C-alpha positions as semicolon CSV with decimal commas, in nm:
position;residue;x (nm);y (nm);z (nm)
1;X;1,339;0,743;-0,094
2;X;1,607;0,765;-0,347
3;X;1,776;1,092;-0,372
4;X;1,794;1,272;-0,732
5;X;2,148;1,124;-0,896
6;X;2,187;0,823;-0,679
7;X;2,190;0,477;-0,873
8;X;1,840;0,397;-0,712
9;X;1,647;0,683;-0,852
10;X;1,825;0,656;-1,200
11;X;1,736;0,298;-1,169
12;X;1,391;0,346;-1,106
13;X;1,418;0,618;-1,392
14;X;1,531;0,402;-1,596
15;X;1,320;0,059;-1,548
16;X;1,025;0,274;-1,600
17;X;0,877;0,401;-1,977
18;X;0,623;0,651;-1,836
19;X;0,932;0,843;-1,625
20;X;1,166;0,903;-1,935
21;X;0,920;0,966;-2,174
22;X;0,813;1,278;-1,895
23;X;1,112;1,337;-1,844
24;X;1,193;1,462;-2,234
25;X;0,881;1,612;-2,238
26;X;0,945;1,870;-1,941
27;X;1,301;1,901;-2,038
28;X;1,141;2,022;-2,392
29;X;0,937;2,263;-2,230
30;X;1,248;2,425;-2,106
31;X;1,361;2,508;-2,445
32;X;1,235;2,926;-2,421
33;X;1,507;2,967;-2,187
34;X;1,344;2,876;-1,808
35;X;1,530;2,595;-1,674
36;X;1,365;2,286;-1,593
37;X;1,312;2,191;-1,245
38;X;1,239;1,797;-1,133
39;X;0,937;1,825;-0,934
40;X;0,820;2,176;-1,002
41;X;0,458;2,280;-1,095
42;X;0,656;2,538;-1,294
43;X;0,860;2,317;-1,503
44;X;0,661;2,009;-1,566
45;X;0,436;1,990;-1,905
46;X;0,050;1,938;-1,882
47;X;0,074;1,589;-2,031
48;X;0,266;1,541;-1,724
49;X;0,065;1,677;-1,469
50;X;-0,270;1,528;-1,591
51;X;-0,087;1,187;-1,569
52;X;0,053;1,275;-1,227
53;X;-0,314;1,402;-1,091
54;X;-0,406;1,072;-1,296
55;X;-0,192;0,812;-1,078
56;X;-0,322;1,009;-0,711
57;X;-0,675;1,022;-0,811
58;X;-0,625;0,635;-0,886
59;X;-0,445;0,569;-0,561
60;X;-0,684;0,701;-0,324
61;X;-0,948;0,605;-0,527
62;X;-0,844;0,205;-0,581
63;X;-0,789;0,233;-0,170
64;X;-1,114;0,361;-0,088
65;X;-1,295;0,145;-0,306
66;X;-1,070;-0,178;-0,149
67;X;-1,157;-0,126;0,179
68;X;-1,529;-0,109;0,183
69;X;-1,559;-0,378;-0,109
70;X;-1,351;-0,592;0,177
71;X;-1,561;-0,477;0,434
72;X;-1,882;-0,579;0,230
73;X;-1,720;-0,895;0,123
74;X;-1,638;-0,991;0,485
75;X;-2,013;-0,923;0,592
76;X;-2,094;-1,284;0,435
77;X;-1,969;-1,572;0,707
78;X;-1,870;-1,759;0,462
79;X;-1,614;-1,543;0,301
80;X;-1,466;-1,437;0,577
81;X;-1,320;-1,782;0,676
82;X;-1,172;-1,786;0,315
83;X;-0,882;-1,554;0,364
84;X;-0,616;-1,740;0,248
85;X;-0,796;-1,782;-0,082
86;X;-0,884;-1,398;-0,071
87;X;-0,587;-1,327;-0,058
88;X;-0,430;-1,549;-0,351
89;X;-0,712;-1,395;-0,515
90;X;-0,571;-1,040;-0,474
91;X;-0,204;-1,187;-0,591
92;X;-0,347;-1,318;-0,902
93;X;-0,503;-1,002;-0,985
94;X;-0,161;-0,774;-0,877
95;X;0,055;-1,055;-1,121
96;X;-0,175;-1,005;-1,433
97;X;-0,173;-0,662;-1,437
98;X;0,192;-0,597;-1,358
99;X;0,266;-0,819;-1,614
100;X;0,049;-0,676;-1,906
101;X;0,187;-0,333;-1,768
102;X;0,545;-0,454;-1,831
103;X;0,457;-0,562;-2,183
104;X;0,397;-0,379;-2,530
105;X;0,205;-0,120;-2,536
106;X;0,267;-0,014;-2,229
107;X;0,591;-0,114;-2,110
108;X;0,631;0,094;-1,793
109;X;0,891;-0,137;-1,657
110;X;1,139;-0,415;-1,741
111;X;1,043;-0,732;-1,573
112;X;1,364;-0,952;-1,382
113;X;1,365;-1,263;-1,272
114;X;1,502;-1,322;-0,964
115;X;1,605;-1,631;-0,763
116;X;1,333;-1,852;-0,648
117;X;1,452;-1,918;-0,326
118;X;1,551;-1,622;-0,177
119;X;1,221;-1,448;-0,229
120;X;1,031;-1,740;-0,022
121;X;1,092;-1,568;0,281
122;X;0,989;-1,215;0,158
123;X;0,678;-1,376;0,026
124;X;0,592;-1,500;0,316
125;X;0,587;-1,153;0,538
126;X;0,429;-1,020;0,228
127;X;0,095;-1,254;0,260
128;X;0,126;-1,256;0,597
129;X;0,089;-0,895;0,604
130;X;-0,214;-0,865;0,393
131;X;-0,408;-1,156;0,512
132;X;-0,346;-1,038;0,865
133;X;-0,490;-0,701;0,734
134;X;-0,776;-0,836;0,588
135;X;-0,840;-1,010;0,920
136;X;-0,811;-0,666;1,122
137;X;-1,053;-0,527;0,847
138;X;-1,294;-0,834;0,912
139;X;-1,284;-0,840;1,316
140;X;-1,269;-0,443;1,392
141;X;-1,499;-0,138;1,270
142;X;-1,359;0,058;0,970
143;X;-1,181;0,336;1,186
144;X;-1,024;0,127;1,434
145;X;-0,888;-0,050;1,142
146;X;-0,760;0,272;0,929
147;X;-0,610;0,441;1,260
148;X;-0,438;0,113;1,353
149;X;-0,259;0,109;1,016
150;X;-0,088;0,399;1,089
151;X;0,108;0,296;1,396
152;X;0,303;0,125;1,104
153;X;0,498;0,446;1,072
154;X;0,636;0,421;1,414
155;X;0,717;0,076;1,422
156;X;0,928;0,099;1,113
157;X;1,121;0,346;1,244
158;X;1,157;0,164;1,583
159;X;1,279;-0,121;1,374
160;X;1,526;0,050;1,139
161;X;1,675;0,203;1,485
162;X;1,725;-0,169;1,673
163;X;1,825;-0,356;1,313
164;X;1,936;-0,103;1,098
165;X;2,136;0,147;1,347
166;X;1,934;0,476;1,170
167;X;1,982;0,711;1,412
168;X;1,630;0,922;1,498
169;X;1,622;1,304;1,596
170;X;1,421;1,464;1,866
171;X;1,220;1,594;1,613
172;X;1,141;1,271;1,453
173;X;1,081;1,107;1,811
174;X;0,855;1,407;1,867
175;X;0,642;1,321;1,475
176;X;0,606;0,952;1,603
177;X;0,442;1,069;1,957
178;X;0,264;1,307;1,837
179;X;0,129;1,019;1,554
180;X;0,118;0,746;1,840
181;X;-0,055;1,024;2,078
182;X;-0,357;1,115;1,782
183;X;-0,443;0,787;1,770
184;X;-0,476;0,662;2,127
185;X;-0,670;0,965;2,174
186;X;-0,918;0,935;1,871
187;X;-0,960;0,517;1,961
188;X;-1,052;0,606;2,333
189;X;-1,379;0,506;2,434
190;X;-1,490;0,376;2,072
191;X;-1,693;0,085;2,070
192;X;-1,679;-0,214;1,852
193;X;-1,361;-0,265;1,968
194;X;-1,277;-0,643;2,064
195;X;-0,945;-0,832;2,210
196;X;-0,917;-1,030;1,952
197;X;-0,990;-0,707;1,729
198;X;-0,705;-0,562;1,863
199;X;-0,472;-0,838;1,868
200;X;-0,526;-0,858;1,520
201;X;-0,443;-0,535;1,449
202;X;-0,118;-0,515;1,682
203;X;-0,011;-0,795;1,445
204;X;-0,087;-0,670;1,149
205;X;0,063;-0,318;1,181
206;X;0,374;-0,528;1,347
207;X;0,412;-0,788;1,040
208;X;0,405;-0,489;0,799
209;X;0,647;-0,283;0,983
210;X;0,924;-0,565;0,918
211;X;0,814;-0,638;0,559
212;X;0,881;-0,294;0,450
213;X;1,210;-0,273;0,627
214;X;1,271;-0,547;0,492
215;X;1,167;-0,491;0,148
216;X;1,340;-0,163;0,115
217;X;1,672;-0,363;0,189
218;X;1,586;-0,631;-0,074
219;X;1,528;-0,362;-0,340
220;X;1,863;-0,265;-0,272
221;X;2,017;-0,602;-0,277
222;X;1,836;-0,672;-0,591
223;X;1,906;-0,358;-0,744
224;X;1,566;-0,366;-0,885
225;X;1,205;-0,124;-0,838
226;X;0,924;-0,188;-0,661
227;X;0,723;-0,360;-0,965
228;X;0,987;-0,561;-1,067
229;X;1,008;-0,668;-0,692
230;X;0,652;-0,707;-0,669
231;X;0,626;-0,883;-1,022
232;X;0,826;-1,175;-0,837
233;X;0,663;-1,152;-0,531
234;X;0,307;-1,178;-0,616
235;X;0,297;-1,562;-0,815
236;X;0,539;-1,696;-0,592
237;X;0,278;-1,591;-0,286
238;X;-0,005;-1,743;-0,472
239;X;0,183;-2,054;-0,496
240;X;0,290;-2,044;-0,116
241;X;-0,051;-1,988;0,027
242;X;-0,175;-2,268;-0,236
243;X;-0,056;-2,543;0,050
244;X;-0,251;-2,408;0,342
245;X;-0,601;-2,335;0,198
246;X;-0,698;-2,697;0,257
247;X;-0,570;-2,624;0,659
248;X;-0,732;-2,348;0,731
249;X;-0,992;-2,170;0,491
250;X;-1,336;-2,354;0,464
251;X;-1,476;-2,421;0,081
252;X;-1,782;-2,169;0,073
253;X;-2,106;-2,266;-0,079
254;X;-2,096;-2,054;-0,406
255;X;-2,464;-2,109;-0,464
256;X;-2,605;-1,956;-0,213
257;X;-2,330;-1,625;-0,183
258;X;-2,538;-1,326;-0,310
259;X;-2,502;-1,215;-0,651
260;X;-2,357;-0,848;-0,509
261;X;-2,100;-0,989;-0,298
262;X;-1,956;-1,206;-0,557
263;X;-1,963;-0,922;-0,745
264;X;-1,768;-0,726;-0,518
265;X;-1,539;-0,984;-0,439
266;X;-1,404;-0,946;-0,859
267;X;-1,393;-0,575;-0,835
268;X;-1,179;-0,583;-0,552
269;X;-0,908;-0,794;-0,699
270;X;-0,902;-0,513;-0,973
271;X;-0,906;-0,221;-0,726
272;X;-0,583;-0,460;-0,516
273;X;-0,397;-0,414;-0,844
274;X;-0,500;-0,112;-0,974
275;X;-0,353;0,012;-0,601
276;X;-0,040;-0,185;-0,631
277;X;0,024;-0,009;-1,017
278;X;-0,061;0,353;-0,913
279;X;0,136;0,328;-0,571
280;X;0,429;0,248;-0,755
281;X;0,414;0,510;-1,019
282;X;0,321;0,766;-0,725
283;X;0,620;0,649;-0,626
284;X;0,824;0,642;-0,900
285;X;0,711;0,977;-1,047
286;X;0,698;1,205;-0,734
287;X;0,837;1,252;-0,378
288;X;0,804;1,005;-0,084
289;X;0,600;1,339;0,077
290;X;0,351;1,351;-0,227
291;X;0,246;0,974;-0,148
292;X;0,235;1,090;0,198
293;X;-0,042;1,362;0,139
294;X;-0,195;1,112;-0,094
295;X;-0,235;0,845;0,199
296;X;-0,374;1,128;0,416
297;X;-0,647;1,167;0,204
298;X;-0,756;0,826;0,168
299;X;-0,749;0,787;0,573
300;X;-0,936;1,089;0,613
301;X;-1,225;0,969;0,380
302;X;-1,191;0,597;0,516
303;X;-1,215;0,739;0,871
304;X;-1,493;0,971;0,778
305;X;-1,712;0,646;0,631
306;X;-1,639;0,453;0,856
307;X;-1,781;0,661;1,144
308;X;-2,070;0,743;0,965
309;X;-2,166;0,392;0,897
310;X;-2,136;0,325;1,281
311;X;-2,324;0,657;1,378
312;X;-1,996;0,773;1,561
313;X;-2,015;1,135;1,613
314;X;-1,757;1,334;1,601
315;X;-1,597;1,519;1,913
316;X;-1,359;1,769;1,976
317;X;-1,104;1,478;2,106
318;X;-1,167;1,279;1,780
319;X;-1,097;1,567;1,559
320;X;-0,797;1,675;1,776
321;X;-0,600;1,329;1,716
322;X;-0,698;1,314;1,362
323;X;-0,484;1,675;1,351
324;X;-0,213;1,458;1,595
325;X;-0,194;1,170;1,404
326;X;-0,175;1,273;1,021
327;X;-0,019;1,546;1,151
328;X;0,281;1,372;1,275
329;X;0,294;1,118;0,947
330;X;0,356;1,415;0,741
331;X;0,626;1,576;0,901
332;X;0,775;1,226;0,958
333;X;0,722;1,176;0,609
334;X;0,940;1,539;0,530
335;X;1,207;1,415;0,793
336;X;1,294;1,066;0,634
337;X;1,261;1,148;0,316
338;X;1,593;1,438;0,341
C-alpha cells in the first residue's frame, strides 16, 4: 500500500477524479482553523464520508451478492461446464463499466494503453485465477470455499519472501499461523468436502497468490492504478479465453435453462464489476486496513450463509477459528501495510 507522499499514492491521487475532488473538499473544511488530517473521521467532510460508507457498503454488498448468484448459477449442469464463457462473461461486464467510469461524467480515472504483449502473461494468471475460483465455488460448499480463500494471505507472503526477498517478522509469522491455524480448525470434520474439492481450491488460492504479487510489481513497472491496470487486463482476457471455449466448455441448451438462472447469470456480471469499481476506490480512497475490515465482513456473512444453507451448526471450535483466522488477516493486514 502506497505510503502518503510517495509517487504511487500521488499517482493514484492523481489518476483518480473522485480523490481530488475529496481531497479540496476536506482541506476546505479545515478553513476555521483545525488542521486537516488524511484519513481522520475528524477532518473529512460528510460528502466524503457518505461516499466512503458508499464504496464499503457496495463492496461487501457486490461480493455477497456474487457468490451466491455463482453458487445458484452453478446449481444448473449445464452452466457449470461453461466456465470459460462465465468467465469472459464477467470480463465483459468489468471492461464496460471501467470504461464508462473513465469517461465524462464521471471520469474517476485516466485510461492508458499499455503494450499488448506484455500484459498476455498477466492476463493469463488473471483468468486463471477466477475461473479456477469459480470452479472451487462450483465443486465445494460455500464455507469451505470462503475459508479457503483466505490462505491467499499466507501464500503471498510466502511468495514475496522466496521471490521478492521481503523479510517477515515473528510477529507476522505468528498473524499467518494463527490465520493458517483458524482455518484448519473451523474446516475439520466438515462434510461436503471432496478431493477434487480441495484440489481445486489449493489451486485456486495458489494461482491468486502469484497474480497479486505479481500484479503489485506490474503496477509499479507500469506506473499506473489498479483500474487503469485492470482496464487493459479485462478485454485482452476476453480475447484470450475466446480460443479455448470450443476445447473445453460445452454449448448449453439456452431453451431449456430456467428463466431465474439466466437471470442470475446477468446480475452477476453487474455485481463482478460493480466489485471490481468499488474495490478499487476502497482502495484508492482509504487504508489497505479499511479494505481489510471490509473483507472481514463479507467472509463473516458468506460463512454465516453458507452454513446455514447446509444446516452446519455452529460449535465452539468453529467459532474459535473464525476469531483465529480473521483474526490473524487483520493484524497481518496492520503489519504490511506500515
Amino acid at each position: 500500500m502506497p505510503k502518503d507522499g510517495s509517487p504511487e499514492r500521488d499517482l493514484e491521487m492523481s489518476a483518480t477524479g473522485l480523490l481530488r475532488q475529496d481531497s479540496r473538499d476536506s482541506k476546505d473544511d479545515s478553513k476555521d482553523g483545525e488542521p486537516w488530517k488524511s484519513g481522520g473521521v475528524a477532518g473529512k467532510s460528510v460528502r466524503t464520508q457518505i461516499i466512503d460508507a458508499f464504496c464499503i457498503g457496495l463492496n461487501i454488498l457486490s461480493t455477497v451478492l456474487l457468490v451466491f448468484l455463482n453458487k445458484w448459477i452453478f446449481r444448473d449442469p449445464q452452466l457449470k461446464n461453461t466456465q470459460i464463457s462465465f468467465a469472459m462473461w464477467h470480463f465483459t461486464c468489468t471492461t464496460l463499466v471501467l470504461y464508462l467510469a473513465s469517461r465524462p461524467p464521471f471520469n474517476l480515472f485516466v485510461p492508458i494503453r499499455l503494450p499488448f504483449l506484455q500484459m498476455i502473461p498477466l492476463c493469463s494468471f488473471f483468468a486463471g485465477f477466477l475461473i479456477l475460483g469459480n470452479l472451487s465455488l462450483a465443486y465445494n460448499p460455500i464455507g469451505f470455499y470462503q475459508l479457503a480463500k483466505i490462505l491467499t494471505t499466507p501464500c503471498v507472503a510466502l511468495l514475496q519472501y522466496i521471490f521478492l526477498s521481503k523479510s517477515i517478522t515473528l510477529l507476522t509469522m505468528g498473524a499467518l499461523a494463527s490465520l493458517c491455524a483458524g482455518v484448519a480448525l473451523t474446516n475439520s470434520g466438515a462434510s461436503g468436502i471432496t478431493t477434487l474439492g480441495a484440489s481445486i481450491a489449493i489451486a485456486a488460492f495458489t494461482v491468486t497468490a502469484f497474480y497479486q504479487v505479481w500484479i503489485g510489481k506490474k503496477m509499479k513497472d507500469f506506473a499506473v492504478s489498479s483500474p487503469q491496470l485492470l482496464l487493459n487486463q479485462a478485454p485482452i482476457s476476453v480475447l484470450l479465453l475466446a480460443f479455448l471455449v470450443p476445447f473445453f466448455d460445452t454449448v448449453p441448451d439456452v431453451g431449456v435453462i430456467p428463466r431465474d438462472t439466466v437471470i442470475a447469470l446477468f446480475l452477476s456480471g453487474l455485481a463482478a464489476a460493480a466489485l471490481n469499481l468499488s474495490q478499487f476506490l476502497i482502495i484508492g480512497r482509504m487504508s489497505a486496513l479499511t479494505f481489510n475490515v471490509a473483507s472481514n465482513v463479507k467472509t463473516i456473512i458468506i460463512l454465516t450463509y453458507g452454513w446455514i444453507s447446509d444446516s452446519r451448526l455452529l460449535t465452539p471450535k468453529d467459532l474459535l477459528g473464525i476469531v483465529m483466522a480473521l483474526g490473524g488477516a487483520t493484524l497481518y493486514s496492520q503489519l504490511a501495510s506500515k
